Amino acid sequence: MARIAVIGAGMGSLATAARLATQGHRVAVLERAETYGGAVGAFRRDGFAFDTGPALLHLPAVYRDLFVKTGKRPLEECVELVQVDPASRHLFPDGTDLALPNASRAGVVSALDAAFGAGIGERWGEFLGRARVVWERTRRPLLEDTLREDTAPLGRDPYPGLKRGLLRRAPATVAAVGERELRHPGLAALLSECVLSYGLDPRQAPPSAAVLPYMEQTFGSWYVRGGLRALADAVYERCEERGVEFRFGTEVTGVVEGGGRATGVELADGTRQEADVVVRGTPGEPLPGDLGRFVVLLALRGARPVGTAHRTVVHGTDAPHDGSPDGPAPTVRVLRPDDARLVPGPDHEAVVLSVTVPPQGAVDWRAAGRADAFADRVVAAAGAAIPGLAERLLWREVRTPADTERETGAPGGAVPAPALAGADGAWLRTANRGGPRGLYRVGGWAHPGGGLAHAGMSGAMVADLIAGGPGGSR
């Protein structure tokens, strides 16, 4: 039985801690904040509650596996999962209104044909077929196995592309894939927005990012009743059931080494805690392409209309918006959960608006008036999805990457994106094992990257490595 110190209480750390404690280890989680969950946060005021981080769960099988492996109660007995349908509604500048069903390829093809014209849906289906090749080629090395020392094979982009002549160069970015292969502005916007929602600039991300819409449309989107914070609560409670010790308000300033291995951690108060194994789940250095999120929380009077889509995308520019008071309209994701737990009564609605933006530093989100001015633009754009928004608004709360940086410690408030193959390995994350013996890395800043599902996979990989296994998440 080893003494294990886990630095940080993000979702990857919690997933690791629960598994390690189930194996019989003595696990202590040290977190500088006063709560757990990392970026999976919540804001509450006047009876309203909002998710401030992820709002939907993809690949729920990752957390089903965690709960099966760590206790008797399965995931569905600990949280209520709701399949979101339609998966998303899309409002385009030309007035096109498109609703895409959840996890139904035939339904998506039919909806696209109805909105954009006959044959357009099949073109999207053919693109997803190529994206499936990416999934099949990268699922094991990126999602099921820890990162190998030889990453050269992952530096080659697995996206097959179209055969258009021997001399034609393959697209260098996923945005180029949309332009050259989809050949329709609406389809290209769907692809770019999906990639953008994961915190990736489609003009920079490699073609292998096509796997992201494939994953969503194949495996579906799920909501956790009470908000995604309820999932963090459930994982934290599972950790406590397994005997994990939590020390909040405890900042770790360094890893202690001796004899070529990690022997403990040093705390901000100058004390040390000895450990046989150290798991670092705190933010690391962001990749050059890591972006942030600008979020506006809206407390509205009036009930959520029956039939309202959970997620509506109001399409503007598909590039990260810098929050300037002029220029192109931002693409705004409008999240309207049908959840009585989030509102003070049936005559109210809690709405989250989200825009992908550059992190603090690339843009000064603390500059006087900048955040409020951009929030005005975001709310105005969201009016296309919420009729009468101005009259219904009780109050709003604005959160920028600067707030994310302050609360989570993520440099610039960047949100780590999932690891991707291609681009000579530029989009791979830090390996789960490296540096002195006995030191491991977990969470969104480590392999296999950001996102709730990826954090859970990371936790499984690290727990397997510590147990002496190859580092698999299966």
CSV table of C-alpha atoms in Angstrom, one decimal, residues 62-435:
chain,number,residue,atom,x,y,z
A,62,VAL,CA,-15.7,6.7,-19.5
A,63,TYR,CA,-17.5,7.6,-16.3
A,64,ARG,CA,-19.6,4.5,-16.3
A,65,ASP,CA,-16.4,2.5,-16.3
A,66,LEU,CA,-15.0,4.7,-13.4
A,67,PHE,CA,-18.1,4.0,-11.2
A,68,VAL,CA,-18.1,0.3,-12.1
A,69,LYS,CA,-14.4,-0.1,-11.1
A,70,THR,CA,-14.7,1.9,-7.9
A,71,GLY,CA,-17.9,0.8,-6.1
A,72,LYS,CA,-21.2,-0.9,-6.2
A,73,ARG,CA,-23.4,2.0,-7.3
A,74,PRO,CA,-23.2,2.6,-11.1
A,75,LEU,CA,-23.1,6.0,-12.6
A,76,GLU,CA,-26.8,6.2,-13.3
A,77,GLU,CA,-27.7,5.7,-9.7
A,78,CYS,CA,-25.5,8.6,-8.7
A,79,VAL,CA,-26.5,11.1,-11.4
A,80,GLU,CA,-29.3,11.4,-13.9
A,81,LEU,CA,-28.1,11.4,-17.5
A,82,VAL,CA,-30.4,12.9,-20.1
A,83,GLN,CA,-29.7,12.4,-23.9
A,84,VAL,CA,-30.0,15.8,-25.5
A,85,ASP,CA,-32.3,15.8,-28.6
A,86,PRO,CA,-32.0,17.7,-30.8
A,87,ALA,CA,-28.2,17.6,-30.3
A,88,SER,CA,-28.0,21.2,-31.5
A,89,ARG,CA,-29.9,23.9,-33.3
A,90,HIS,CA,-28.0,26.2,-35.7
A,91,LEU,CA,-29.0,29.7,-36.8
A,92,PHE,CA,-27.1,31.0,-39.8
A,93,PRO,CA,-26.7,34.6,-40.9
A,94,ASP,CA,-28.8,34.0,-44.0
A,95,GLY,CA,-31.8,33.0,-41.9
A,96,THR,CA,-31.4,29.2,-42.2
A,97,ASP,CA,-32.7,27.4,-39.1
A,98,LEU,CA,-31.3,23.9,-38.7
A,99,ALA,CA,-31.9,21.3,-36.0
A,100,LEU,CA,-29.6,18.2,-35.9
A,101,PRO,CA,-30.8,15.1,-34.1
A,102,ASN,CA,-28.7,13.3,-31.5
A,103,ALA,CA,-26.6,10.3,-32.6
A,104,SER,CA,-28.5,9.6,-35.8
A,105,ARG,CA,-26.5,9.8,-39.0
A,106,ALA,CA,-29.5,9.2,-41.2
A,107,GLY,CA,-31.4,11.9,-39.3
A,108,VAL,CA,-28.6,14.4,-39.7
A,109,VAL,CA,-28.3,13.7,-43.4
A,110,SER,CA,-32.1,14.2,-43.8
A,111,ALA,CA,-32.0,17.5,-41.8
A,112,LEU,CA,-29.1,18.8,-43.9
A,113,ASP,CA,-30.9,18.0,-47.1
A,114,ALA,CA,-34.0,19.8,-45.9
A,115,ALA,CA,-32.1,22.9,-44.9
A,116,PHE,CA,-29.4,23.2,-47.6
A,117,GLY,CA,-30.7,21.1,-50.5
A,118,ALA,CA,-30.7,17.6,-51.8
A,119,GLY,CA,-27.3,15.8,-51.7
A,120,ILE,CA,-25.8,18.2,-49.1
A,121,GLY,CA,-26.5,15.8,-46.3
A,122,GLU,CA,-24.8,12.9,-48.1
A,123,ARG,CA,-21.7,15.1,-48.6
A,124,TRP,CA,-21.5,15.6,-44.8
A,125,GLY,CA,-22.0,11.8,-44.4
A,126,GLU,CA,-19.1,11.1,-46.7
A,127,PHE,CA,-17.0,13.5,-44.7
A,128,LEU,CA,-17.9,11.7,-41.5
A,129,GLY,CA,-16.9,8.5,-43.1
A,130,ARG,CA,-13.4,9.9,-43.6
A,131,ALA,CA,-13.5,11.2,-40.0
A,132,ARG,CA,-14.2,7.7,-38.9
A,133,VAL,CA,-10.9,6.7,-40.4
A,134,VAL,CA,-9.2,9.2,-38.0
A,135,TRP,CA,-11.2,7.7,-35.1
A,136,GLU,CA,-10.1,4.1,-35.9
A,137,ARG,CA,-6.5,5.1,-36.4
A,138,THR,CA,-6.1,7.2,-33.3
A,139,ARG,CA,-8.6,5.8,-30.8
A,140,ARG,CA,-6.1,3.4,-29.3
A,141,PRO,CA,-2.9,5.5,-29.2
A,142,LEU,CA,-4.7,8.7,-28.2
A,143,LEU,CA,-7.6,7.5,-26.0
A,144,GLU,CA,-6.9,4.0,-24.8
A,145,ASP,CA,-3.1,4.0,-24.2
A,146,THR,CA,-0.7,6.3,-22.4
A,147,LEU,CA,1.5,8.3,-24.7
A,148,ARG,CA,4.4,6.3,-26.0
A,149,GLU,CA,8.0,7.5,-26.1
A,150,ASP,CA,8.1,7.4,-29.8
A,151,THR,CA,5.4,9.9,-30.9
A,152,ALA,CA,6.6,10.1,-34.5
A,153,PRO,CA,3.7,8.0,-35.8
A,154,LEU,CA,1.2,10.4,-34.2
A,155,GLY,CA,2.9,13.3,-36.0
A,156,ARG,CA,1.5,12.1,-39.3
A,157,ASP,CA,-2.1,13.3,-39.9
A,158,PRO,CA,-4.4,10.3,-40.2
A,159,TYR,CA,-7.1,12.1,-42.1
A,160,PRO,CA,-7.4,10.5,-45.5
A,161,GLY,CA,-8.8,13.4,-47.5
A,162,LEU,CA,-10.1,13.3,-51.0
A,163,LYS,CA,-8.0,12.0,-53.9
A,164,ARG,CA,-8.0,14.9,-56.4
A,165,GLY,CA,-4.9,14.3,-58.4
A,166,LEU,CA,-1.4,13.3,-57.7
A,167,LEU,CA,-0.1,16.9,-57.5
A,168,ARG,CA,-2.7,18.3,-55.3
A,169,ARG,CA,-1.5,18.9,-51.7
A,170,ALA,CA,-3.6,17.6,-48.8
A,171,PRO,CA,-5.3,20.3,-46.7
A,172,ALA,CA,-3.1,21.5,-43.9
A,173,THR,CA,-5.9,22.5,-41.5
A,174,VAL,CA,-9.4,21.4,-40.6
A,175,ALA,CA,-10.7,24.7,-41.9
A,176,ALA,CA,-9.1,23.8,-45.3
A,177,VAL,CA,-10.9,20.5,-45.2
A,178,GLY,CA,-14.2,22.3,-44.8
A,179,GLU,CA,-13.5,24.6,-47.7
A,180,ARG,CA,-12.1,22.1,-50.1
A,181,GLU,CA,-14.1,19.0,-49.4
A,182,LEU,CA,-17.5,20.1,-48.0
A,183,ARG,CA,-17.9,22.9,-50.6
A,184,HIS,CA,-20.8,24.4,-48.8
A,185,PRO,CA,-20.6,27.4,-46.4
A,186,GLY,CA,-23.2,25.9,-44.1
A,187,LEU,CA,-21.3,22.6,-43.8
A,188,ALA,CA,-18.0,24.3,-43.4
A,189,ALA,CA,-19.5,26.4,-40.6
A,190,LEU,CA,-20.8,23.3,-38.8
A,191,LEU,CA,-17.3,21.8,-38.9
A,192,SER,CA,-15.5,24.9,-37.8
A,193,GLU,CA,-17.9,25.7,-35.0
A,194,CYS,CA,-17.6,22.2,-33.6
A,195,VAL,CA,-13.8,22.4,-33.6
A,196,LEU,CA,-14.0,25.9,-32.1
A,197,SER,CA,-16.2,24.7,-29.3
A,198,TYR,CA,-13.4,22.4,-28.1
A,199,GLY,CA,-11.1,25.4,-27.8
A,200,LEU,CA,-9.3,25.0,-31.2
A,201,ASP,CA,-8.9,27.5,-33.9
A,202,PRO,CA,-10.0,25.7,-37.1
A,203,ARG,CA,-7.5,27.7,-39.1
A,204,GLN,CA,-4.7,26.2,-37.1
A,205,ALA,CA,-5.9,22.7,-36.0
A,206,PRO,CA,-4.9,19.8,-38.2
A,207,PRO,CA,-7.3,17.9,-40.4
A,208,SER,CA,-7.5,15.1,-37.7
A,209,ALA,CA,-9.7,17.5,-35.7
A,210,ALA,CA,-12.5,16.1,-37.9
A,211,VAL,CA,-12.7,13.3,-35.3
A,212,LEU,CA,-14.5,15.8,-33.0
A,213,PRO,CA,-17.8,16.1,-34.9
A,214,TYR,CA,-17.6,12.4,-35.7
A,215,MET,CA,-17.4,11.6,-31.9
A,216,GLU,CA,-20.3,13.9,-31.1
A,217,GLN,CA,-22.6,12.7,-33.9
A,218,THR,CA,-21.8,9.0,-33.4
A,219,PHE,CA,-21.9,8.7,-29.6
A,220,GLY,CA,-24.2,11.5,-28.8
A,221,SER,CA,-24.4,14.4,-26.3
A,222,TRP,CA,-25.7,14.0,-22.7
A,223,TYR,CA,-26.7,16.4,-20.0
A,224,VAL,CA,-26.4,15.7,-16.3
A,225,ARG,CA,-29.5,16.8,-14.4
A,226,GLY,CA,-28.6,19.5,-12.0
A,227,GLY,CA,-25.7,20.6,-14.3
A,228,LEU,CA,-22.3,19.1,-15.0
A,229,ARG,CA,-21.3,20.1,-11.5
A,230,ALA,CA,-23.5,17.3,-10.3
A,231,LEU,CA,-21.0,14.9,-12.0
A,232,ALA,CA,-18.1,16.4,-10.1
A,233,ASP,CA,-20.1,16.0,-6.9
A,234,ALA,CA,-20.7,12.4,-7.6
A,235,VAL,CA,-17.0,11.6,-8.4
A,236,TYR,CA,-16.0,13.5,-5.3
A,237,GLU,CA,-18.4,11.5,-3.2
A,238,ARG,CA,-17.1,8.3,-4.7
A,239,CYS,CA,-13.6,9.4,-3.6
A,240,GLU,CA,-14.8,10.0,-0.1
A,241,GLU,CA,-16.5,6.6,0.0
A,242,ARG,CA,-13.2,5.0,-0.9
A,243,GLY,CA,-11.3,6.8,1.9
A,244,VAL,CA,-9.5,9.5,-0.1
A,245,GLU,CA,-8.3,12.4,2.1
A,246,PHE,CA,-9.0,15.9,0.8
A,247,ARG,CA,-7.1,19.0,2.0
A,248,PHE,CA,-8.5,22.1,0.5
A,249,GLY,CA,-6.9,25.6,0.7
A,250,THR,CA,-3.5,23.8,0.5
A,251,GLU,CA,-1.1,25.0,-2.2
A,252,VAL,CA,1.7,22.8,-3.4
A,253,THR,CA,4.7,24.7,-4.5
A,254,GLY,CA,6.9,21.9,-5.7
A,255,VAL,CA,7.7,18.2,-5.9
A,256,VAL,CA,10.4,16.9,-3.6
A,257,GLU,CA,12.9,14.6,-5.2
A,258,GLY,CA,15.5,12.2,-3.8
A,259,GLY,CA,17.6,9.5,-5.3
A,260,GLY,CA,16.1,10.1,-8.8
A,261,ARG,CA,12.5,9.8,-7.7
A,262,ALA,CA,9.6,11.8,-6.3
A,263,THR,CA,9.5,11.5,-2.5
A,264,GLY,CA,6.8,14.0,-1.6
A,265,VAL,CA,5.5,17.6,-2.1
A,266,GLU,CA,6.4,20.9,-0.6
A,267,LEU,CA,3.6,23.2,0.6
A,268,ALA,CA,3.2,26.9,0.5
A,269,ASP,CA,3.6,27.1,4.3
A,270,GLY,CA,7.1,25.6,4.0
A,271,THR,CA,6.1,22.1,5.2
A,272,ARG,CA,6.6,18.9,3.3
A,273,GLN,CA,4.4,15.9,2.9
A,274,GLU,CA,6.1,12.6,2.2
A,275,ALA,CA,4.8,10.3,-0.5
A,276,ASP,CA,5.8,7.2,-2.4
A,277,VAL,CA,4.1,8.5,-5.5
A,278,VAL,CA,3.1,12.0,-6.7
A,279,VAL,CA,0.3,12.6,-9.2
A,280,ARG,CA,0.3,16.2,-10.6
A,281,GLY,CA,-3.1,17.2,-11.9
A,282,THR,CA,-2.5,21.0,-12.0
A,283,PRO,CA,-2.3,23.1,-15.2
A,284,GLY,CA,0.9,23.1,-17.2
A,285,GLU,CA,2.2,25.2,-20.0
A,286,PRO,CA,-0.5,25.7,-22.7
A,287,LEU,CA,0.0,24.9,-26.3
A,288,PRO,CA,0.3,27.9,-28.6
A,289,GLY,CA,-3.2,27.2,-29.9
A,290,ASP,CA,-5.0,26.8,-26.6
A,291,LEU,CA,-7.9,29.2,-26.4
A,292,GLY,CA,-10.3,30.4,-23.6
A,293,ARG,CA,-14.0,30.9,-23.1
A,294,PHE,CA,-16.0,34.1,-22.6
A,295,VAL,CA,-19.2,33.2,-20.7
A,296,VAL,CA,-22.3,35.3,-19.9
A,297,LEU,CA,-24.8,33.8,-17.4
A,298,LEU,CA,-28.3,35.1,-17.8
A,299,ALA,CA,-31.1,35.0,-15.2
A,300,LEU,CA,-34.4,35.4,-17.1
A,301,ARG,CA,-37.9,35.9,-16.0
A,302,GLY,CA,-40.5,33.7,-17.7
A,303,ALA,CA,-40.5,30.0,-18.3
A,304,ARG,CA,-38.4,28.2,-20.8
A,305,PRO,CA,-40.7,27.6,-23.8
A,306,VAL,CA,-41.7,24.0,-24.5
A,307,GLY,CA,-39.7,22.5,-27.3
A,308,THR,CA,-36.7,24.8,-26.8
A,309,ALA,CA,-33.4,23.2,-27.9
A,310,HIS,CA,-30.9,22.6,-25.2
A,311,ARG,CA,-28.0,24.0,-27.3
A,312,THR,CA,-28.4,26.6,-30.1
A,313,VAL,CA,-25.5,28.0,-32.1
A,314,VAL,CA,-25.9,31.5,-33.5
A,315,HIS,CA,-23.3,31.5,-36.2
A,316,GLY,CA,-21.1,34.5,-36.8
A,317,THR,CA,-17.4,34.3,-37.6
A,318,ASP,CA,-15.9,30.9,-37.1
A,319,ALA,CA,-12.6,32.4,-35.8
A,320,PRO,CA,-11.9,33.0,-32.1
A,321,HIS,CA,-13.2,36.5,-31.4
A,322,ASP,CA,-10.9,39.0,-29.6
A,323,GLY,CA,-13.7,40.9,-27.9
A,324,SER,CA,-13.3,44.0,-29.9
A,325,PRO,CA,-16.2,46.4,-30.0
A,326,ASP,CA,-16.5,46.2,-33.8
A,327,GLY,CA,-15.6,43.7,-36.5
A,328,PRO,CA,-17.4,40.5,-37.3
A,329,ALA,CA,-20.2,39.1,-35.2
A,330,PRO,CA,-19.1,36.3,-32.8
A,331,THR,CA,-20.4,32.7,-32.9
A,332,VAL,CA,-22.4,32.3,-29.7
A,333,ARG,CA,-23.4,29.0,-28.2
A,334,VAL,CA,-26.7,29.4,-26.3
A,335,LEU,CA,-27.3,26.7,-23.6
A,336,ARG,CA,-30.9,26.5,-22.3
A,337,PRO,CA,-31.2,23.3,-20.1
A,338,ASP,CA,-34.7,22.1,-19.2
A,339,ASP,CA,-33.9,21.6,-15.5
A,340,ALA,CA,-36.0,22.8,-12.6
A,341,ARG,CA,-32.9,22.4,-10.3
A,342,LEU,CA,-31.3,25.4,-11.9
A,343,VAL,CA,-34.0,28.0,-11.3
A,344,PRO,CA,-35.9,29.5,-8.3
A,345,GLY,CA,-39.2,28.6,-9.8
A,346,PRO,CA,-41.1,27.5,-12.9
A,347,ASP,CA,-41.4,31.1,-14.2
A,348,HIS,CA,-37.7,31.5,-14.6
A,349,GLU,CA,-34.9,30.3,-16.9
A,350,ALA,CA,-31.1,30.0,-16.5
A,351,VAL,CA,-29.2,30.5,-19.8
A,352,VAL,CA,-25.4,30.2,-20.5
A,353,LEU,CA,-23.9,32.0,-23.4
A,354,SER,CA,-20.4,30.9,-24.5
A,355,VAL,CA,-17.9,32.3,-27.0
A,356,THR,CA,-14.4,30.9,-27.8
A,357,VAL,CA,-11.8,33.7,-27.4
A,358,PRO,CA,-8.1,34.2,-27.0
A,359,PRO,CA,-6.7,33.7,-23.5
A,360,GLN,CA,-5.8,36.5,-21.1
A,361,GLY,CA,-2.5,37.9,-22.3
A,362,ALA,CA,-3.3,37.6,-25.9
A,363,VAL,CA,-6.2,39.9,-25.1
A,364,ASP,CA,-6.4,42.1,-21.9
A,365,TRP,CA,-9.7,40.9,-20.6
A,366,ARG,CA,-9.2,43.0,-17.5
A,367,ALA,CA,-9.1,46.2,-19.4
A,368,ALA,CA,-11.7,48.7,-18.2
A,369,GLY,CA,-15.1,48.2,-20.0
A,370,ARG,CA,-13.8,45.5,-22.4
A,371,ALA,CA,-15.7,42.5,-20.9
A,372,ASP,CA,-19.0,44.4,-20.5
A,373,ALA,CA,-18.8,45.8,-23.9
A,374,PHE,CA,-18.2,42.4,-25.5
A,375,ALA,CA,-20.9,40.9,-23.3
A,376,ASP,CA,-23.4,43.4,-24.8
A,377,ARG,CA,-22.5,42.1,-28.3
A,378,VAL,CA,-22.8,38.5,-27.2
A,379,VAL,CA,-26.2,39.1,-25.6
A,380,ALA,CA,-27.4,40.9,-28.7
A,381,ALA,CA,-26.4,38.0,-30.9
A,382,ALA,CA,-28.1,35.5,-28.6
A,383,GLY,CA,-31.3,37.5,-29.1
A,384,ALA,CA,-31.7,35.6,-32.4
A,385,ALA,CA,-32.2,32.4,-30.3
A,386,ILE,CA,-34.2,33.9,-27.4
A,387,PRO,CA,-37.0,36.1,-28.5
A,388,GLY,CA,-37.7,39.0,-26.1
A,389,LEU,CA,-34.4,38.5,-24.3
A,390,ALA,CA,-33.9,42.1,-23.3
A,391,GLU,CA,-37.4,42.3,-21.7
A,392,ARG,CA,-36.8,39.0,-19.8
A,393,LEU,CA,-33.4,39.7,-18.4
A,394,LEU,CA,-33.2,40.0,-14.6
A,395,TRP,CA,-29.4,40.2,-14.3
A,396,ARG,CA,-26.3,38.8,-15.9
A,397,GLU,CA,-22.9,37.6,-14.8
A,398,VAL,CA,-19.8,37.9,-17.1
A,399,ARG,CA,-16.8,35.6,-16.9
A,400,THR,CA,-13.7,36.0,-18.9
A,401,PRO,CA,-10.4,34.0,-19.3
A,402,ALA,CA,-9.0,36.2,-16.6
A,403,ASP,CA,-11.5,34.8,-14.2
A,404,THR,CA,-10.7,31.3,-15.3
A,405,GLU,CA,-7.0,31.9,-14.7
A,406,ARG,CA,-7.7,33.3,-11.2
A,407,GLU,CA,-9.9,30.4,-10.1
A,408,THR,CA,-8.2,27.4,-11.7
A,409,GLY,CA,-4.6,28.6,-12.2
A,410,ALA,CA,-4.7,27.8,-15.9
A,411,PRO,CA,-2.2,30.2,-17.6
A,412,GLY,CA,-4.2,32.9,-19.3
A,413,GLY,CA,-7.4,31.1,-18.5
A,414,ALA,CA,-6.8,28.8,-21.4
A,415,VAL,CA,-8.9,25.7,-21.8
A,416,PRO,CA,-6.9,22.7,-22.9
A,417,ALA,CA,-8.2,21.0,-26.1
A,418,PRO,CA,-8.1,17.3,-26.7
A,419,ALA,CA,-4.9,15.8,-28.1
A,420,LEU,CA,-4.8,15.5,-31.9
A,421,ALA,CA,-2.6,13.6,-34.3
A,422,GLY,CA,-0.8,15.3,-37.1
A,423,ALA,CA,1.2,18.5,-37.5
A,424,ASP,CA,4.4,16.8,-36.4
A,425,GLY,CA,3.0,16.2,-32.9
A,426,ALA,CA,2.3,19.9,-32.2
A,427,TRP,CA,-1.1,19.0,-30.7
A,428,LEU,CA,-0.1,16.2,-28.4
A,429,ARG,CA,-0.1,16.8,-24.6
A,430,THR,CA,2.4,16.1,-21.9
A,431,ALA,CA,3.0,12.4,-21.3
A,432,ASN,CA,1.4,10.8,-18.2
A,433,ARG,CA,4.8,9.6,-17.0
A,434,GLY,CA,8.0,11.6,-17.2
A,435,GLY,CA,10.7,13.2,-15.1
